[in-house]
Tab-separated table of N, CA and C in Angstrom:
chain	number	residue	atom	x	y	z
A	1	MET	N	91.877	112.443	-115.810
A	1	MET	CA	91.273	112.041	-114.576
A	1	MET	C	90.129	111.078	-114.856
A	2	GLN	N	90.028	110.026	-114.054
A	2	GLN	CA	88.979	109.053	-114.292
A	2	GLN	C	87.771	109.339	-113.414
A	3	ALA	N	86.599	109.087	-113.964
A	3	ALA	CA	85.365	109.178	-113.208
A	3	ALA	C	84.986	107.743	-112.830
A	4	THR	N	84.442	107.550	-111.639
A	4	THR	CA	84.140	106.209	-111.165
A	4	THR	C	82.681	106.116	-110.763
A	5	ALA	N	82.072	104.984	-111.021
A	5	ALA	CA	80.716	104.663	-110.563
A	5	ALA	C	80.844	103.446	-109.673
A	6	THR	N	80.195	103.484	-108.522
A	6	THR	CA	80.308	102.388	-107.566
A	6	THR	C	78.941	102.137	-106.921
A	7	THR	N	78.728	100.904	-106.508
A	7	THR	CA	77.522	100.593	-105.764
A	7	THR	C	77.826	99.461	-104.817
A	8	THR	N	77.000	99.298	-103.804
A	8	THR	CA	77.126	98.151	-102.914
A	8	THR	C	76.175	97.072	-103.422
A	9	PRO	N	76.444	95.813	-103.041
A	9	PRO	CA	75.583	94.729	-103.544
A	9	PRO	C	74.128	94.921	-103.162
A	10	ALA	N	73.256	94.591	-104.084
A	10	ALA	CA	71.813	94.614	-103.857
A	10	ALA	C	71.296	93.173	-103.975
A	11	THR	N	70.215	92.861	-103.316
A	11	THR	CA	69.735	91.505	-103.363
A	11	THR	C	68.693	91.253	-104.452
A	12	ASP	N	67.928	92.270	-104.834
A	12	ASP	CA	66.869	92.052	-105.800
A	12	ASP	C	67.236	92.360	-107.251
A	13	ALA	N	68.065	93.344	-107.471
A	13	ALA	CA	68.412	93.727	-108.826
A	13	ALA	C	69.777	94.395	-108.823
A	14	ALA	N	70.429	94.387	-109.987
A	14	ALA	CA	71.713	95.061	-110.098
A	14	ALA	C	71.498	96.563	-109.948
A	15	ARG	N	72.327	97.197	-109.167
A	15	ARG	CA	72.209	98.630	-108.956
A	15	ARG	C	73.557	99.270	-109.009
A	16	GLY	N	73.586	100.522	-109.398
A	16	GLY	CA	74.833	101.267	-109.435
A	16	GLY	C	74.559	102.709	-109.802
A	17	VAL	N	75.602	103.473	-109.902
A	17	VAL	CA	75.510	104.889	-110.259
A	17	VAL	C	76.046	105.042	-111.656
A	18	ILE	N	75.303	105.763	-112.483
A	18	ILE	CA	75.747	106.021	-113.855
A	18	ILE	C	76.568	107.285	-113.884
A	19	VAL	N	77.799	107.174	-114.307
A	19	VAL	CA	78.690	108.308	-114.483
A	19	VAL	C	79.062	108.347	-115.961
A	20	HIS	N	78.834	109.491	-116.593
A	20	HIS	CA	79.066	109.596	-118.023
A	20	HIS	C	80.520	109.962	-118.309
A	21	PRO	N	81.033	109.541	-119.472
A	21	PRO	CA	82.429	109.822	-119.820
A	21	PRO	C	82.626	111.342	-119.951
A	22	SER	N	83.862	111.760	-119.729
A	22	SER	CA	84.156	113.181	-119.839
A	22	SER	C	84.735	113.533	-121.217
A	23	GLY	N	85.145	112.564	-121.987
A	23	GLY	CA	85.716	112.831	-123.301
A	23	GLY	C	85.288	111.799	-124.324
A	24	PRO	N	85.397	112.105	-125.609
A	24	PRO	CA	84.932	111.207	-126.668
A	24	PRO	C	85.725	109.906	-126.790
A	25	ASP	N	86.953	109.884	-126.268
A	25	ASP	CA	87.775	108.664	-126.366
A	25	ASP	C	87.732	107.851	-125.105
A	26	ASP	N	86.967	108.246	-124.106
A	26	ASP	CA	86.895	107.516	-122.844
A	26	ASP	C	86.351	106.115	-123.017
A	27	VAL	N	86.949	105.175	-122.294
A	27	VAL	CA	86.501	103.791	-122.275
A	27	VAL	C	86.376	103.374	-120.833
A	28	ALA	N	85.277	102.686	-120.503
A	28	ALA	CA	85.047	102.253	-119.136
A	28	ALA	C	85.566	100.842	-118.914
A	29	VAL	N	86.139	100.624	-117.755
A	29	VAL	CA	86.445	99.283	-117.272
A	29	VAL	C	85.414	99.006	-116.202
A	30	TYR	N	84.649	97.937	-116.364
A	30	TYR	CA	83.574	97.678	-115.416
A	30	TYR	C	83.809	96.342	-114.700
A	31	ARG	N	83.206	96.255	-113.519
A	31	ARG	CA	83.247	95.063	-112.688
A	31	ARG	C	81.836	94.712	-112.279
A	32	LEU	N	81.500	93.453	-112.391
A	32	LEU	CA	80.174	92.969	-111.996
A	32	LEU	C	80.352	92.062	-110.773
A	33	TYR	N	79.484	92.243	-109.788
A	33	TYR	CA	79.580	91.506	-108.522
A	33	TYR	C	78.307	90.743	-108.218
A	34	ASP	N	78.438	89.690	-107.418
A	34	ASP	CA	77.266	88.945	-106.972
A	34	ASP	C	76.738	89.591	-105.669
A	35	LYS	N	75.699	88.996	-105.096
A	35	LYS	CA	75.055	89.570	-103.922
A	35	LYS	C	75.935	89.600	-102.695
A	36	ASP	N	76.966	88.775	-102.685
A	36	ASP	CA	77.923	88.751	-101.563
A	36	ASP	C	79.096	89.679	-101.783
A	37	GLY	N	79.128	90.366	-102.933
A	37	GLY	CA	80.229	91.274	-103.241
A	37	GLY	C	81.435	90.596	-103.904
A	38	ASP	N	81.273	89.323	-104.310
A	38	ASP	CA	82.342	88.614	-104.986
A	38	ASP	C	82.370	89.029	-106.470
A	39	LEU	N	83.557	89.201	-107.000
A	39	LEU	CA	83.741	89.641	-108.382
A	39	LEU	C	83.357	88.519	-109.341
A	40	LEU	N	82.424	88.819	-110.258
A	40	LEU	CA	81.979	87.862	-111.251
A	40	LEU	C	82.710	88.064	-112.583
A	41	TYR	N	82.844	89.312	-113.010
A	41	TYR	CA	83.305	89.555	-114.382
A	41	TYR	C	83.908	90.952	-114.478
A	42	VAL	N	84.946	91.088	-115.295
A	42	VAL	CA	85.582	92.358	-115.592
A	42	VAL	C	85.536	92.540	-117.095
A	43	GLY	N	85.178	93.738	-117.562
A	43	GLY	CA	85.156	94.006	-119.000
A	43	GLY	C	85.420	95.467	-119.252
A	44	MET	N	85.450	95.819	-120.529
A	44	MET	CA	85.626	97.230	-120.899
A	44	MET	C	84.713	97.538	-122.084
A	45	SER	N	84.255	98.797	-122.132
A	45	SER	CA	83.341	99.222	-123.155
A	45	SER	C	83.248	100.739	-123.195
A	46	LYS	N	82.961	101.285	-124.361
A	46	LYS	CA	82.668	102.716	-124.461
A	46	LYS	C	81.243	102.984	-123.999
A	47	ASP	N	80.399	101.951	-123.946
A	47	ASP	CA	79.019	102.098	-123.536
A	47	ASP	C	78.603	100.871	-122.718
A	48	PRO	N	78.936	100.856	-121.417
A	48	PRO	CA	78.667	99.672	-120.595
A	48	PRO	C	77.193	99.260	-120.555
A	49	ILE	N	76.289	100.208	-120.508
A	49	ILE	CA	74.844	99.867	-120.442
A	49	ILE	C	74.446	99.099	-121.719
A	50	HIS	N	74.891	99.560	-122.862
A	50	HIS	CA	74.570	98.858	-124.116
A	50	HIS	C	75.212	97.459	-124.118
A	51	ARG	N	76.460	97.368	-123.656
A	51	ARG	CA	77.123	96.066	-123.594
A	51	ARG	C	76.336	95.123	-122.717
A	52	TRP	N	75.898	95.583	-121.570
A	52	TRP	CA	75.158	94.710	-120.649
A	52	TRP	C	73.819	94.274	-121.244
A	53	ALA	N	73.204	95.142	-122.028
A	53	ALA	CA	71.921	94.766	-122.650
A	53	ALA	C	72.114	93.541	-123.529
A	54	ASP	N	73.296	93.446	-124.147
A	54	ASP	CA	73.598	92.276	-124.969
A	54	ASP	C	74.026	91.104	-124.107
A	55	GLU	N	74.894	91.356	-123.132
A	55	GLU	CA	75.417	90.268	-122.302
A	55	GLU	C	74.356	89.556	-121.495
A	56	HIS	N	73.352	90.281	-121.020
A	56	HIS	CA	72.361	89.630	-120.184
A	56	HIS	C	71.566	88.569	-120.944
A	57	ARG	N	71.551	88.643	-122.291
A	57	ARG	CA	70.876	87.640	-123.098
A	57	ARG	C	71.766	86.417	-123.366
A	58	HIS	N	73.071	86.600	-123.280
A	58	HIS	CA	73.993	85.528	-123.709
A	58	HIS	C	74.850	84.909	-122.596
A	59	ARG	N	74.823	85.494	-121.432
A	59	ARG	CA	75.646	84.971	-120.328
A	59	ARG	C	74.780	84.217	-119.337
A	60	TYR	N	74.971	82.909	-119.232
A	60	TYR	CA	74.143	82.107	-118.345
A	60	TYR	C	74.239	82.558	-116.913
A	61	TRP	N	75.333	83.216	-116.560
A	61	TRP	CA	75.564	83.648	-115.181
A	61	TRP	C	74.976	85.030	-114.868
A	62	TRP	N	74.389	85.709	-115.869
A	62	TRP	CA	73.919	87.078	-115.670
A	62	TRP	C	72.957	87.240	-114.470
A	63	PRO	N	72.063	86.273	-114.189
A	63	PRO	CA	71.174	86.421	-113.028
A	63	PRO	C	71.920	86.561	-111.689
A	64	GLU	N	73.175	86.196	-111.660
A	64	GLU	CA	73.957	86.349	-110.420
A	64	GLU	C	74.414	87.790	-110.176
A	65	VAL	N	74.359	88.633	-111.197
A	65	VAL	CA	74.847	90.012	-111.062
A	65	VAL	C	73.904	90.800	-110.143
A	66	ALA	N	74.494	91.341	-109.084
A	66	ALA	CA	73.717	92.150	-108.118
A	66	ALA	C	74.183	93.575	-108.066
A	67	SER	N	75.421	93.844	-108.431
A	67	SER	CA	75.940	95.206	-108.398
A	67	SER	C	77.095	95.360	-109.385
A	68	TYR	N	77.435	96.613	-109.627
A	68	TYR	CA	78.501	96.887	-110.578
A	68	TYR	C	79.250	98.160	-110.181
A	69	GLU	N	80.407	98.309	-110.778
A	69	GLU	CA	81.114	99.586	-110.698
A	69	GLU	C	81.888	99.740	-111.976
A	70	TRP	N	82.159	100.985	-112.363
A	70	TRP	CA	82.975	101.220	-113.518
A	70	TRP	C	83.782	102.491	-113.327
A	71	ALA	N	84.899	102.563	-114.054
A	71	ALA	CA	85.742	103.748	-114.042
A	71	ALA	C	86.080	104.068	-115.491
A	72	TRP	N	85.988	105.357	-115.834
A	72	TRP	CA	86.313	105.792	-117.191
A	72	TRP	C	87.792	106.091	-117.304
A	73	HIS	N	88.379	105.721	-118.440
A	73	HIS	CA	89.790	105.957	-118.727
A	73	HIS	C	89.889	106.714	-120.030
A	74	GLY	N	90.890	107.548	-120.163
A	74	GLY	CA	91.019	108.464	-121.300
A	74	GLY	C	91.345	107.858	-122.626
A	75	SER	N	91.722	106.570	-122.648
A	75	SER	CA	92.010	105.903	-123.934
A	75	SER	C	91.742	104.416	-123.813
A	76	ARG	N	91.587	103.779	-124.971
A	76	ARG	CA	91.377	102.318	-124.989
A	76	ARG	C	92.615	101.604	-124.433
A	77	ALA	N	93.796	102.131	-124.757
A	77	ALA	CA	95.038	101.501	-124.273
A	77	ALA	C	95.106	101.524	-122.742
A	78	GLU	N	94.733	102.650	-122.140
A	78	GLU	CA	94.755	102.729	-120.672
A	78	GLU	C	93.700	101.801	-120.082
A	79	ALA	N	92.510	101.751	-120.689
A	79	ALA	CA	91.466	100.860	-120.200
A	79	ALA	C	91.918	99.402	-120.305
A	80	ARG	N	92.549	99.037	-121.400
A	80	ARG	CA	93.024	97.676	-121.583
A	80	ARG	C	94.068	97.332	-120.520
A	81	ARG	N	94.979	98.249	-120.217
A	81	ARG	CA	95.993	98.024	-119.187
A	81	ARG	C	95.331	97.737	-117.843
A	82	VAL	N	94.353	98.562	-117.482
A	82	VAL	CA	93.666	98.395	-116.189
A	82	VAL	C	92.892	97.078	-116.185
A	83	GLU	N	92.208	96.759	-117.297
A	83	GLU	CA	91.438	95.522	-117.368
A	83	GLU	C	92.366	94.334	-117.203
A	84	ARG	N	93.468	94.321	-117.899
A	84	ARG	CA	94.426	93.193	-117.779
A	84	ARG	C	94.984	93.055	-116.366
A	85	GLU	N	95.258	94.212	-115.745
A	85	GLU	CA	95.729	94.196	-114.373
A	85	GLU	C	94.716	93.534	-113.436
A	86	LEU	N	93.450	93.897	-113.600
A	86	LEU	CA	92.386	93.312	-112.788
A	86	LEU	C	92.255	91.806	-113.090
A	87	LEU	N	92.314	91.453	-114.348
A	87	LEU	CA	92.137	90.041	-114.739
A	87	LEU	C	93.305	89.181	-114.298
A	88	SER	N	94.459	89.749	-114.207
A	88	SER	CA	95.652	88.969	-113.858
A	88	SER	C	95.548	88.400	-112.427
A	89	THR	N	94.668	88.944	-111.610
A	89	THR	CA	94.482	88.423	-110.244
A	89	THR	C	93.790	87.081	-110.238
A	90	GLY	N	93.002	86.804	-111.304
A	90	GLY	CA	92.252	85.554	-111.377
A	90	GLY	C	91.028	85.540	-110.494
A	91	LEU	N	90.657	86.673	-109.936
A	91	LEU	CA	89.524	86.710	-108.985
A	91	LEU	C	88.137	86.739	-109.686
A	92	ALA	N	88.092	87.184	-110.928
A	92	ALA	CA	86.831	87.266	-111.642
A	92	ALA	C	86.343	85.859	-112.005
A	93	LYS	N	85.255	85.457	-111.437
A	93	LYS	CA	84.750	84.092	-111.550
A	93	LYS	C	84.504	83.644	-112.984
A	94	TYR	N	83.982	84.513	-113.840
A	94	TYR	CA	83.585	84.098	-115.186
A	94	TYR	C	84.460	84.586	-116.309
A	95	ASN	N	85.474	85.360	-116.051
A	95	ASN	CA	86.439	85.723	-117.099
A	95	ASN	C	87.346	84.540	-117.357
A	96	VAL	N	87.739	84.385	-118.624
A	96	VAL	CA	88.696	83.351	-118.987
A	96	VAL	C	89.876	83.992	-119.700
A	97	HIS	N	89.623	84.751	-120.787
A	97	HIS	CA	90.670	85.393	-121.553
A	97	HIS	C	91.453	86.358	-120.697
A	98	SER	N	92.760	86.400	-120.891
A	98	SER	CA	93.682	87.285	-120.160
A	98	SER	C	93.727	87.005	-118.665
A	99	THR	N	93.402	85.766	-118.280
A	99	THR	CA	93.461	85.368	-116.882
A	99	THR	C	94.370	84.149	-116.730
A	100	PRO	N	94.811	83.867	-115.494
A	100	PRO	CA	95.628	82.678	-115.291
A	100	PRO	C	94.887	81.391	-115.650
A	101	LYS	N	93.555	81.391	-115.663
A	101	LYS	CA	92.763	80.210	-115.983
A	101	LYS	C	92.977	79.754	-117.440
A	102	HIS	N	93.308	80.691	-118.316
A	102	HIS	CA	93.374	80.384	-119.734
A	102	HIS	C	94.738	79.910	-120.172
A	103	GLY	N	95.767	80.229	-119.454
A	103	GLY	CA	97.107	79.708	-119.767
A	103	GLY	C	97.913	80.612	-120.669
A	104	PRO	N	99.186	80.330	-120.830
A	104	PRO	CA	100.098	81.199	-121.575
A	104	PRO	C	99.869	81.212	-123.068
A	105	ASN	N	99.351	80.181	-123.676
A	105	ASN	CA	99.136	80.206	-125.132
A	105	ASN	C	98.180	81.313	-125.555
A	106	GLN	N	97.134	81.496	-124.812
A	106	GLN	CA	96.160	82.524	-125.140
A	106	GLN	C	96.823	83.904	-125.134
A	107	HIS	N	97.702	84.155	-124.192
A	107	HIS	CA	98.364	85.475	-124.135
A	107	HIS	C	99.247	85.675	-125.354
A	108	ARG	N	99.970	84.657	-125.768
A	108	ARG	CA	100.815	84.771	-126.953
A	108	ARG	C	99.996	85.001	-128.197
A	109	GLN	N	98.863	84.304	-128.345
A	109	GLN	CA	98.015	84.487	-129.513
A	109	GLN	C	97.443	85.903	-129.567
A	110	ARG	N	97.030	86.427	-128.419
A	110	ARG	CA	96.434	87.745	-128.367
A	110	ARG	C	97.464	88.825	-128.693
A	111	GLU	N	98.684	88.652	-128.195
A	111	GLU	CA	99.757	89.615	-128.476
A	111	GLU	C	100.103	89.639	-129.945
A	112	ALA	N	99.999	88.483	-130.628
A	112	ALA	CA	100.357	88.403	-132.048
A	112	ALA	C	99.340	89.057	-132.934
A	113	SER	N	98.087	89.152	-132.470
A	113	SER	CA	97.052	89.736	-133.336
A	113	SER	C	96.953	91.236	-133.208
């Protein structure tokens, strides 16, 4: 069973609910939104807060993040499947890999590795 954290867009700072994993192999798929609720980025991590601490220093678009949500999945394979499903829509503004924006060559290269 997956646990989910959700929030509505905030104007001053990113806000959300922290839900901890239920098992040692759980991996979160997270979504970052702007103040209008538009999807900015989709990612996965065993520790989203730690990941974001790094990303906020390296992503020029980080100041646009106003809210987030994440859902825990029981394995990395399941999280990857969900992440790819979300990315395949092409709605995440700043994702490139595993999206229609990147093209078919990238998918073939990733499958080979």
